mmCIF file of C-alpha atoms (C1' of nucleotides) in Angstrom:
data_model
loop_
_atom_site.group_PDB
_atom_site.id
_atom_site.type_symbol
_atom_site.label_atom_id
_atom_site.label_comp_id
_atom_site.label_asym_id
_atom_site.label_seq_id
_atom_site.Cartn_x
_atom_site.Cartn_y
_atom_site.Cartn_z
ATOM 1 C CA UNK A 1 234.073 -0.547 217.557
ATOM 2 C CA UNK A 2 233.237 0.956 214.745
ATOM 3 C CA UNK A 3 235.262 -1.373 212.447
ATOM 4 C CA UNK A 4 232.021 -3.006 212.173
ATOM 5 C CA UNK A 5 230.448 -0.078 210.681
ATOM 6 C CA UNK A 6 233.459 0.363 208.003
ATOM 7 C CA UNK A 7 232.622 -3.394 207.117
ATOM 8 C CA UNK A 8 229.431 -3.218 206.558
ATOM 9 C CA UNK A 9 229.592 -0.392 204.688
ATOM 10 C CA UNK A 10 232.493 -1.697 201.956
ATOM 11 C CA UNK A 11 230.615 -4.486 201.655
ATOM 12 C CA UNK A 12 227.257 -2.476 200.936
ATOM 13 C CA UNK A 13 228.875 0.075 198.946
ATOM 14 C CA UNK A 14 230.557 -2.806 196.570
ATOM 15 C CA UNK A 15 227.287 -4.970 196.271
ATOM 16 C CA UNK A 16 225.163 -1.898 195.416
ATOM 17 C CA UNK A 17 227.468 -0.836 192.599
ATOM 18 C CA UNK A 18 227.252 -4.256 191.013
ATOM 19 C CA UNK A 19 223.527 -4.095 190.916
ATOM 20 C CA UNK A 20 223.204 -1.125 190.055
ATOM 21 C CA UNK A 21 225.334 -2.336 186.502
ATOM 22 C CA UNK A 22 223.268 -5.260 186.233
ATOM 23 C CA UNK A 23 219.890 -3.045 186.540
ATOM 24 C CA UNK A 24 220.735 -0.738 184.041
ATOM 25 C CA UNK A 25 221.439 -3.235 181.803
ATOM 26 C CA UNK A 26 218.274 -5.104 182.488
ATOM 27 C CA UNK A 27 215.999 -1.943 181.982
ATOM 28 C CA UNK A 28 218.392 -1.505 178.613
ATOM 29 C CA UNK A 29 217.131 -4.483 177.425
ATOM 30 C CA UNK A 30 213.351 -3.732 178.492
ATOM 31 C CA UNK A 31 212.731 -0.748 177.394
ATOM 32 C CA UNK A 32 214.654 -1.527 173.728
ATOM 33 C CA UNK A 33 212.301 -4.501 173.521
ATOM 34 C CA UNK A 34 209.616 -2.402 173.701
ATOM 35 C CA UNK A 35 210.486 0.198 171.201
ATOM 36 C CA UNK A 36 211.371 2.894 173.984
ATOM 37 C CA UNK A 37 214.421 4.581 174.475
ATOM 38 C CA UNK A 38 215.103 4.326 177.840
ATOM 39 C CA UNK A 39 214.456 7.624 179.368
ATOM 40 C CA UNK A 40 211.148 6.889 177.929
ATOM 41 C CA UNK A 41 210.524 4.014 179.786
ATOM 42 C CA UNK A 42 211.658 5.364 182.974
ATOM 43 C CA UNK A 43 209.583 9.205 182.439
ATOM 44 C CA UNK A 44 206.509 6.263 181.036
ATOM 45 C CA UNK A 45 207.131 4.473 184.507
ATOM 46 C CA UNK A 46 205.985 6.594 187.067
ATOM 47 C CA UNK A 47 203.321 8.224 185.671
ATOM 48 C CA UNK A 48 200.060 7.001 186.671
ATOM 49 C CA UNK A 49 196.776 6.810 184.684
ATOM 50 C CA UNK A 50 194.847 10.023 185.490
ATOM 51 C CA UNK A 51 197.134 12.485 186.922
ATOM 52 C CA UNK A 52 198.355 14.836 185.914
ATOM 53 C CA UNK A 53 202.106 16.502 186.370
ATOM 54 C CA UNK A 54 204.200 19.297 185.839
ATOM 55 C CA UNK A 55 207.695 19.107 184.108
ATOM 56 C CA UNK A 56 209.186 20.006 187.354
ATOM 57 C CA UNK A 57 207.714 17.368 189.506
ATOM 58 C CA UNK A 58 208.599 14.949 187.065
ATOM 59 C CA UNK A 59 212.250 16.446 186.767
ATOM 60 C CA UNK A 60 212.505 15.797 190.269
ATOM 61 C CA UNK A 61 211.343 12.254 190.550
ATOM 62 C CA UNK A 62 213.648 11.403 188.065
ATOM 63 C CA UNK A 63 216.688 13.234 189.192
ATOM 64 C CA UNK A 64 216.925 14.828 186.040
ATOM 65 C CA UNK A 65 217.255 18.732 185.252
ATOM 66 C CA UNK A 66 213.516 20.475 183.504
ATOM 67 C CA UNK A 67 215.718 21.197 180.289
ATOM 68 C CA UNK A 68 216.455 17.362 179.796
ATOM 69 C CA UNK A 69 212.511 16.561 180.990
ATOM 70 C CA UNK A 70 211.297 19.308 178.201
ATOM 71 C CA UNK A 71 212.994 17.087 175.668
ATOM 72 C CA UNK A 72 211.872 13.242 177.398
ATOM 73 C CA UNK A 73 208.417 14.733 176.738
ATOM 74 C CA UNK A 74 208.810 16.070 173.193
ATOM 75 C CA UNK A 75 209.215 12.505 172.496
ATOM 76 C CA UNK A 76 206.560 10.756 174.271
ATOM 77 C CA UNK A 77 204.113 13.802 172.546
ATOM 78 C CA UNK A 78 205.541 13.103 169.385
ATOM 79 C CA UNK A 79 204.493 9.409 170.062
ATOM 80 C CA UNK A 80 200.866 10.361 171.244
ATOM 81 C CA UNK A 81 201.675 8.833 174.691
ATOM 82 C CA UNK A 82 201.296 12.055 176.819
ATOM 83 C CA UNK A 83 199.077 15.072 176.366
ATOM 84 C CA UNK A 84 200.876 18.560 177.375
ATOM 85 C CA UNK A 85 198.522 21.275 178.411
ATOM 86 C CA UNK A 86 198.780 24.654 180.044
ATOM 87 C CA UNK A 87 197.495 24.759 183.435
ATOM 88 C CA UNK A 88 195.047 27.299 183.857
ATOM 89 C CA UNK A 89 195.245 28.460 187.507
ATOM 90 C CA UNK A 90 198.781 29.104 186.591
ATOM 91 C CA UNK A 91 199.695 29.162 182.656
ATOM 92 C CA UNK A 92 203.542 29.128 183.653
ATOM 93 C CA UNK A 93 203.253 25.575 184.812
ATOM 94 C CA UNK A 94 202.449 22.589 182.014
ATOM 95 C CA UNK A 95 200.134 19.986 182.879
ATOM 96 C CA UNK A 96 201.570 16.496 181.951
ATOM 97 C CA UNK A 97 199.137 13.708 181.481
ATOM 98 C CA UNK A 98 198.569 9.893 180.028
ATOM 99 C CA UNK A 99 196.401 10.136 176.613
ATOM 100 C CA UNK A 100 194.495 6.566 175.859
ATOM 101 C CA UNK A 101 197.599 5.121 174.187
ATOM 102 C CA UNK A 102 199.689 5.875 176.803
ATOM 103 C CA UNK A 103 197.541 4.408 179.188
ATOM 104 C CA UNK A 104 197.192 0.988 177.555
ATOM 105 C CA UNK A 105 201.048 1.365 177.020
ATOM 106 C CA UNK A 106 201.775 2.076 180.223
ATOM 107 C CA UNK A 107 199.604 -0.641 181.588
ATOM 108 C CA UNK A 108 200.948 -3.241 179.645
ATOM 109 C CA UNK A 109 204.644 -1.802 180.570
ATOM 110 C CA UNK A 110 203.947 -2.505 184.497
ATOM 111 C CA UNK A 111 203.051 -5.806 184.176
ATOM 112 C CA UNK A 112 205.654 -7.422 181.856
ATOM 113 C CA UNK A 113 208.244 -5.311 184.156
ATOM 114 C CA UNK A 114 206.762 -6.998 186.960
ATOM 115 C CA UNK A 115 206.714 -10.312 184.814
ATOM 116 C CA UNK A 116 209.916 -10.043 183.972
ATOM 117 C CA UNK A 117 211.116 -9.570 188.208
ATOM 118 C CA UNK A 118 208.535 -12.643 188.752
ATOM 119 C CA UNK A 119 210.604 -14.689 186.481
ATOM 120 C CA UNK A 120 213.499 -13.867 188.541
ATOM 121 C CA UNK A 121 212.473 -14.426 191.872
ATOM 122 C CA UNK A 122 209.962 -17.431 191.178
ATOM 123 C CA UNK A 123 212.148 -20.186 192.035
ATOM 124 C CA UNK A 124 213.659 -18.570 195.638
ATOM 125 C CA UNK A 125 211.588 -18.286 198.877
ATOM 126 C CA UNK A 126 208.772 -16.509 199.736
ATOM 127 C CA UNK A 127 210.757 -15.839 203.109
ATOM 128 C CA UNK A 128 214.338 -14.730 200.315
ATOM 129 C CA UNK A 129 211.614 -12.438 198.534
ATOM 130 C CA UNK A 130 210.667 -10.996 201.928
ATOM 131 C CA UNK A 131 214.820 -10.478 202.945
ATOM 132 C CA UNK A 132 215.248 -8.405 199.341
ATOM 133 C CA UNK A 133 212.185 -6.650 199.726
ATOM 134 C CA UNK A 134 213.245 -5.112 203.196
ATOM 135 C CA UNK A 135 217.278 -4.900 202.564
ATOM 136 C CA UNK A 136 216.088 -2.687 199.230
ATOM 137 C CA UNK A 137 213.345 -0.868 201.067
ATOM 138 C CA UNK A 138 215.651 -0.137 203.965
ATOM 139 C CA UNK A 139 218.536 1.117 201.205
ATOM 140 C CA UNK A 140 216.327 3.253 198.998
ATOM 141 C CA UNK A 141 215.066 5.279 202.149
ATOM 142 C CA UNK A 142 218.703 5.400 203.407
ATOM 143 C CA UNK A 143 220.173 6.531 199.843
ATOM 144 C CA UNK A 144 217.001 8.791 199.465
ATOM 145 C CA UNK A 145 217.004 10.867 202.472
ATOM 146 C CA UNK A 146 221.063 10.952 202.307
ATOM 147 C CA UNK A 147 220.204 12.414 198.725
ATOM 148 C CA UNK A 148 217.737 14.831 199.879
ATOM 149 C CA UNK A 149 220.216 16.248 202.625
ATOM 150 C CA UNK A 150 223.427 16.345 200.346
ATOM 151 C CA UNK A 151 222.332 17.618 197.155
ATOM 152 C CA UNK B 1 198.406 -19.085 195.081
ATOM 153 C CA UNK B 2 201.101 -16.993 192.681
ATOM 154 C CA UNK B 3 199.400 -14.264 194.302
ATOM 155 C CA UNK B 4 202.056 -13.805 196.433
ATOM 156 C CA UNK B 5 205.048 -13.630 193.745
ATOM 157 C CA UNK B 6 202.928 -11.258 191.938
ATOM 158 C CA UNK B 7 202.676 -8.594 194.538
ATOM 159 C CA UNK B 8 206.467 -9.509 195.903
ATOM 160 C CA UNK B 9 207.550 -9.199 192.376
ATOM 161 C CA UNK B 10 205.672 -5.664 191.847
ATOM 162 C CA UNK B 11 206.566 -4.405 195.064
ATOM 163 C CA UNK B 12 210.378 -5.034 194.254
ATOM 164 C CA UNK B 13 210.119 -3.881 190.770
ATOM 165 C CA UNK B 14 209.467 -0.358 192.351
ATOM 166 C CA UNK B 15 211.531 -0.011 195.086
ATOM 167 C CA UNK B 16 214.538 -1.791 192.486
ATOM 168 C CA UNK B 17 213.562 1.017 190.139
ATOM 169 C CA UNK B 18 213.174 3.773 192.315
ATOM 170 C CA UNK B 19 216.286 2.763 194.281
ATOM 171 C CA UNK B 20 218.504 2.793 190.932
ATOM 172 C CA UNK B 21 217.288 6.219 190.237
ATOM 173 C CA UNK B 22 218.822 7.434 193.678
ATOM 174 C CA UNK B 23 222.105 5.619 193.050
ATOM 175 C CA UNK B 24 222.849 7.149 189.810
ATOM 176 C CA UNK B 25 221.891 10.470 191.596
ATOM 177 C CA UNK B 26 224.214 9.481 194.012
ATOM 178 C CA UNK B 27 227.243 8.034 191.976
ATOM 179 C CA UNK B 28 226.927 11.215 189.634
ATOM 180 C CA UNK B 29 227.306 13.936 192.438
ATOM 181 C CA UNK B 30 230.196 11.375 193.907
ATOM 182 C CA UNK B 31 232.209 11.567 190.412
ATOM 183 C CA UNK B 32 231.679 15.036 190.268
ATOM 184 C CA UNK B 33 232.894 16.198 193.520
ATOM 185 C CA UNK B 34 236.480 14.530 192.605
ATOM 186 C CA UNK B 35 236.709 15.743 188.936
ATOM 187 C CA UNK B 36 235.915 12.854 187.303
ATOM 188 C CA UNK B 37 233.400 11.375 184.626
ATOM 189 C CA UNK B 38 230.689 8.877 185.671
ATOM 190 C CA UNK B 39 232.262 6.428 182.738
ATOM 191 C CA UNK B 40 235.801 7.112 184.464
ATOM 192 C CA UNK B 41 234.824 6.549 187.988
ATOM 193 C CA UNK B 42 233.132 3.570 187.349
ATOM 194 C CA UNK B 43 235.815 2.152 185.529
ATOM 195 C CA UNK B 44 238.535 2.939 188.219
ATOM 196 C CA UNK B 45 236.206 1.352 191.151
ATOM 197 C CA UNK B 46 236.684 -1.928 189.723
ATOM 198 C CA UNK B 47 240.343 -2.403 188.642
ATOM 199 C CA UNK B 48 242.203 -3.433 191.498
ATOM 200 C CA UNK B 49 246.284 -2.459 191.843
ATOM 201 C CA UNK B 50 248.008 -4.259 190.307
ATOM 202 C CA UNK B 51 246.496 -6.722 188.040
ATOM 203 C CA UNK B 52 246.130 -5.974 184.712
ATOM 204 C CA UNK B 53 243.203 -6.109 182.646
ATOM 205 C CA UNK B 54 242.087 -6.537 178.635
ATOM 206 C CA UNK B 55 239.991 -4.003 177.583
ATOM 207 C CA UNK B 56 237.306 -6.514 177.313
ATOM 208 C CA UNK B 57 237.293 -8.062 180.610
ATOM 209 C CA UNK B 58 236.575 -4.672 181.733
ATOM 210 C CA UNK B 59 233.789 -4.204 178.803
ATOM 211 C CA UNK B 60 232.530 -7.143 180.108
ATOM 212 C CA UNK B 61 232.373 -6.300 183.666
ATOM 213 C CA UNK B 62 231.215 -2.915 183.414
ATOM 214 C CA UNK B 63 228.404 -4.176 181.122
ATOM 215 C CA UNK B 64 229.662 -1.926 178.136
ATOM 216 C CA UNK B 65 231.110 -2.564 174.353
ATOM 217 C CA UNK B 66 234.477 -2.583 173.870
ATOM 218 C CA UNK B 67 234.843 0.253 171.841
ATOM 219 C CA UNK B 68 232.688 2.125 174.288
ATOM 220 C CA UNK B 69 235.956 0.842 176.740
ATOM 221 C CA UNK B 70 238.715 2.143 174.447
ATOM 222 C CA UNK B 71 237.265 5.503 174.705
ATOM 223 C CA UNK B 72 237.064 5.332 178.392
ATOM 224 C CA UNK B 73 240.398 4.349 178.986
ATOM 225 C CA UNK B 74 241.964 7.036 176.368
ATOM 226 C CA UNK B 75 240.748 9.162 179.135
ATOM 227 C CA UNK B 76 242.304 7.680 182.115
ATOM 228 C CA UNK B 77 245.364 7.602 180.029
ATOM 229 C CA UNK B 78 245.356 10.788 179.239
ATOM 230 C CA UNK B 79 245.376 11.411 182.858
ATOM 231 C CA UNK B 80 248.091 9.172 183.450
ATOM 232 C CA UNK B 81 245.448 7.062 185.570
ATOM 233 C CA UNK B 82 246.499 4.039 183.675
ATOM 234 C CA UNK B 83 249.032 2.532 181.616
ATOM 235 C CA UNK B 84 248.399 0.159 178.404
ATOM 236 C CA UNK B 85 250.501 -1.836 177.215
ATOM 237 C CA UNK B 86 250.985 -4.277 174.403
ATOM 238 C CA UNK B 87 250.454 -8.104 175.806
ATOM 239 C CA UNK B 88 253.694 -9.855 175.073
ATOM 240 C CA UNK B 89 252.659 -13.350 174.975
ATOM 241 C CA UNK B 90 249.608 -12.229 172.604
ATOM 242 C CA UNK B 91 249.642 -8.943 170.908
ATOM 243 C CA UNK B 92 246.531 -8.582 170.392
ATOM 244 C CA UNK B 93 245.627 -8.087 173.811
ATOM 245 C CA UNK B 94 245.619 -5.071 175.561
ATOM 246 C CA UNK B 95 246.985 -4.926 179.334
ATOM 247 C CA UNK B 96 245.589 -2.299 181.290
ATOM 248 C CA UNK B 97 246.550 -1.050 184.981
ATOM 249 C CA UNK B 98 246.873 1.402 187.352
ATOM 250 C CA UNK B 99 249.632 4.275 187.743
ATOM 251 C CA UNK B 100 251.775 4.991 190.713
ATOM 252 C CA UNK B 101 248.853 7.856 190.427
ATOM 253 C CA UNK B 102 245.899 5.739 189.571
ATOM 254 C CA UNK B 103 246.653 3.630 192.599
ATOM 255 C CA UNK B 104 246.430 6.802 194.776
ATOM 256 C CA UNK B 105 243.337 8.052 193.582
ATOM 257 C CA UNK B 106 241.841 4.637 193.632
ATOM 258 C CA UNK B 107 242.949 4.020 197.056
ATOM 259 C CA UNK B 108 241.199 7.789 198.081
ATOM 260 C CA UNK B 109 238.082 6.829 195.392
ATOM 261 C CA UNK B 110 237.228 3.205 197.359
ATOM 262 C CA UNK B 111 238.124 4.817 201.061
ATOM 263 C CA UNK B 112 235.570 8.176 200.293
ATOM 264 C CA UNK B 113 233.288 6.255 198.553
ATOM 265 C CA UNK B 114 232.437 3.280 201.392
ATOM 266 C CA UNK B 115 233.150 6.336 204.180
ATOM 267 C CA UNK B 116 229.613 8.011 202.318
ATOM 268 C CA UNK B 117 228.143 4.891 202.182
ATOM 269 C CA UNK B 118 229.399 4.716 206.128
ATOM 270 C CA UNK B 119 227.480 7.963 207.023
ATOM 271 C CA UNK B 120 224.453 7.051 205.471
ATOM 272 C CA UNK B 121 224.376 3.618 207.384
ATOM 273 C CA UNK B 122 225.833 5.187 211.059
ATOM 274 C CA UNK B 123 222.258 5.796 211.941
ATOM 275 C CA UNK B 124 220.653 2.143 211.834
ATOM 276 C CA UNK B 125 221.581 -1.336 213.767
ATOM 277 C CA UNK B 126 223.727 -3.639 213.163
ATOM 278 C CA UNK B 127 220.716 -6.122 212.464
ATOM 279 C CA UNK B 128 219.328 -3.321 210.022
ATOM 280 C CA UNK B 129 222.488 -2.761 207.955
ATOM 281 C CA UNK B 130 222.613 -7.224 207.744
ATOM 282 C CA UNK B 131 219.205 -6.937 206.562
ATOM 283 C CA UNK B 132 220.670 -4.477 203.480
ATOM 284 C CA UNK B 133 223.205 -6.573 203.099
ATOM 285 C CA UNK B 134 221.664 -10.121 202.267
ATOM 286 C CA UNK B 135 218.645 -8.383 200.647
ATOM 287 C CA UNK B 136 220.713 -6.515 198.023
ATOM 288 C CA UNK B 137 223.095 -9.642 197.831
ATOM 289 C CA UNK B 138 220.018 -12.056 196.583
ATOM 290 C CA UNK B 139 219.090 -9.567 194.169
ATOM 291 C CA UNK B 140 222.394 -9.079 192.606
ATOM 292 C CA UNK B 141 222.975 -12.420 192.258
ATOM 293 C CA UNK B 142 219.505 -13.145 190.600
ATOM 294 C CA UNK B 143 219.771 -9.969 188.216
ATOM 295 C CA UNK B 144 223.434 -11.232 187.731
ATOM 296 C CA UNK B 145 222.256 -14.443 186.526
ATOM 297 C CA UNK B 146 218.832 -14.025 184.831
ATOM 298 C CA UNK B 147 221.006 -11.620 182.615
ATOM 299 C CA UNK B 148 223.520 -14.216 181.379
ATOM 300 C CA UNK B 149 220.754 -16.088 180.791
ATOM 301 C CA UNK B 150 219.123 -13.555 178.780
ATOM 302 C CA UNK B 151 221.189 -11.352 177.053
ATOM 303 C "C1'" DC C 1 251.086 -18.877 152.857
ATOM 304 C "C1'" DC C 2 246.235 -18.054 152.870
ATOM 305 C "C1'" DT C 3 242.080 -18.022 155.451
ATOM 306 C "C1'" DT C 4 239.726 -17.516 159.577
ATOM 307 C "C1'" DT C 5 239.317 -15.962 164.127
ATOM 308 C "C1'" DT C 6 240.176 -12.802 167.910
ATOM 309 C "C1'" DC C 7 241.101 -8.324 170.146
ATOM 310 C "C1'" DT C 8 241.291 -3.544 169.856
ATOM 311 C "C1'" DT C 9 240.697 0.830 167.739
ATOM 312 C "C1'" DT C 10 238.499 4.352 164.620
ATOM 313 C "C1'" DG C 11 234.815 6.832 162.379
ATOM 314 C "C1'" DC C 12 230.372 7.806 162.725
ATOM 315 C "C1'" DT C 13 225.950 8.323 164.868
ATOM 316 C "C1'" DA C 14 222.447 8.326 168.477
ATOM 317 C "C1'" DA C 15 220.921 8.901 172.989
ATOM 318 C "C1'" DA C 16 221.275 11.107 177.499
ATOM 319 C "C1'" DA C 17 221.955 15.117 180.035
ATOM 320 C "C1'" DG C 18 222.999 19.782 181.684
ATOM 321 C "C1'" DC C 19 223.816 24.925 181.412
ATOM 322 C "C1'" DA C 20 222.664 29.462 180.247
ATOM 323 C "C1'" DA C 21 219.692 32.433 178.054
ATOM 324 C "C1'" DA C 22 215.133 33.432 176.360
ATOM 325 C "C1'" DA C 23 210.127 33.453 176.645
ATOM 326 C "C1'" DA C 24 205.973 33.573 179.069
ATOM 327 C "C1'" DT C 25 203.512 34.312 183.004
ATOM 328 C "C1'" DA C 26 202.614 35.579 187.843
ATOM 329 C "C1'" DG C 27 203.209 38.453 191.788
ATOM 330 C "C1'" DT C 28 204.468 42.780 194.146
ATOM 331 C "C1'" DG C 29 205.807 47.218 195.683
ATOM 332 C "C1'" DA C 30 205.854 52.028 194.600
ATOM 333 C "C1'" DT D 1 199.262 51.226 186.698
ATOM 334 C "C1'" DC D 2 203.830 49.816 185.795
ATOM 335 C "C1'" DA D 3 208.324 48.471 186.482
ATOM 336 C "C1'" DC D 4 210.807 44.899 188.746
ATOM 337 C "C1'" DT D 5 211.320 40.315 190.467
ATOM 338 C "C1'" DA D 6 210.436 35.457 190.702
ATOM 339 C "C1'" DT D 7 208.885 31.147 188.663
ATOM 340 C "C1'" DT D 8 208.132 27.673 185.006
ATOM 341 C "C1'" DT D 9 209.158 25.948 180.786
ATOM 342 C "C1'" DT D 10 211.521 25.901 176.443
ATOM 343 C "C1'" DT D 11 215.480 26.576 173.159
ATOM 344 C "C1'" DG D 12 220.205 26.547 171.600
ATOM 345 C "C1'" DC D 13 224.362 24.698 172.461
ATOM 346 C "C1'" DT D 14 227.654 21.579 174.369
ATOM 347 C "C1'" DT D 15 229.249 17.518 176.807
ATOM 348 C "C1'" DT D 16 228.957 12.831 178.132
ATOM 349 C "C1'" DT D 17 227.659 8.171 177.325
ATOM 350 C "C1'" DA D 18 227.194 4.497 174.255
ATOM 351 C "C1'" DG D 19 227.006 1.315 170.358
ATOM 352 C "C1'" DC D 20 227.644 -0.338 165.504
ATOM 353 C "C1'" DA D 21 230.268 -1.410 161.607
ATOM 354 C "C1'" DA D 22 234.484 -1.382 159.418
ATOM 355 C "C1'" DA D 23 239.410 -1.342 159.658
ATOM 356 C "C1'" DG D 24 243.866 -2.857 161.672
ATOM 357 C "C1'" DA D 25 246.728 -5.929 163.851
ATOM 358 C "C1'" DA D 26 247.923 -10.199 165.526
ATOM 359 C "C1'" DA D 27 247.321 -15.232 166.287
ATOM 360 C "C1'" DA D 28 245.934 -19.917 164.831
ATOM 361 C "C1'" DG D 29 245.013 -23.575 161.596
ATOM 362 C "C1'" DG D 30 244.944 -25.745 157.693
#
DNA sequence: CCTTTTCTTTGCTAAAAGCAAAAATAGTGA
DNA sequence: TCACTATTTTTGCTTTTAGCAAAGAAAAGG
């Protein structure tokens, strides 16, 4: 009965840990091609042109404690990639935003990433492309919510 | 006409990234709960009982440098995790493997770790958890091999 | 034998990350 | 008002993760 569940779930567990090797070692590579270290390139990726953030949000979208975020951004300052200003509402809070370099940086970041998964997936099916993009979408809101409930 | 690998290829490039991000939350919390390291964890999920490994098949497996290995395995050793030995037939090589005690834990580490992986899965189909399956298994292998390729 | 190659370890350094305490600010109840 | 509490970020310190380069040890070939 549930045998099939057990299954399913070795096989899951094993593939995902492989992956999740090969990924790190593939944003490794990126982000040290591009000069970054790669908590910069992760903190760089999911900031968007415009918006603004505090050190907390981004701690949380990255899984990462505020102490360790403090320190990802004293980098990317140092750099002239992010501004850091004090929010004014509330002057606890930092506000965390692209400058003009970091924009164009950033930019040029999200494409060649995007490149880079083009040149992997250019020579399988539109209708293989479709299969990874729902297995991964249905795992990431699995592992997500699982994350949010056990943490 | 590429149109349609772009967007795939962005579209997979977040999920990919954001989905990593979760894992590591994931496999961190995991290691922590049974009083080991990330490094050590990782290392004992992929030696199976009973065969015997050089330190660099494992380097190579787990994506790491060798000396980055060594120091892993001191640790296991120094919980009696793992025995290395001397290779007879060439000396150079190192031959590591699993305690009466590694076995154990590894055998409680694979069982725990697929029975999470279980409980986050319980909830969707049959057809669903498929659909996870040969999504993440395409991307694996094309990670896998565009980083031979490239690295 | 001597040189070269291979495998592992050691010493050192850098990067990644968290914890606990401090600093700064906001909010609140007496 | 003012003392106390809560929140947000930063700082100091430590641990973990990781690689590089050189050294050590063994094999392989001339």
């Amino acid at each position: 009965m549930d045998m099939k569940l057990k299954e399913q779930a070795s096989a899951i567990t094993e593939l995902t840990f492989d992956l999740l090797r090969c990924c790190e070692a593939k944003e490794k590579m990126f982000a040290k091609d591009h000069g970054l270290k790669v908590a910069e390139f992760r903190c760089l990726r999911i900031v968007e042109a415009g918006k603004s953030y505090s050190v907390q949000e981004l701690a949380t979208s990255m899984h990462l404690s505020p102490s360790r975020l403090t320190r990802i951004i004293d980098g990317l300052f140092a750099e002239k990639l992010v501004d850091r200003v004090q929010s004014i509402e509330d002057r606890r809070f930092a506000k965390i935003s692209l400058t003009n370099k970091g924009q164009t940086l950033v930019g040029k970041l999200k494409e060649e990433y995007a490149d880079l998964h083009g040149e992997m997936l250019k020579d399988i099916s539109v209708d293989d492309r479709d299969k990874i993009y729902q297995g991964i979408s249905l795992m990431q809101g699995l592992v997500s919510t699982w994350l949010v409930r056990n943490a």
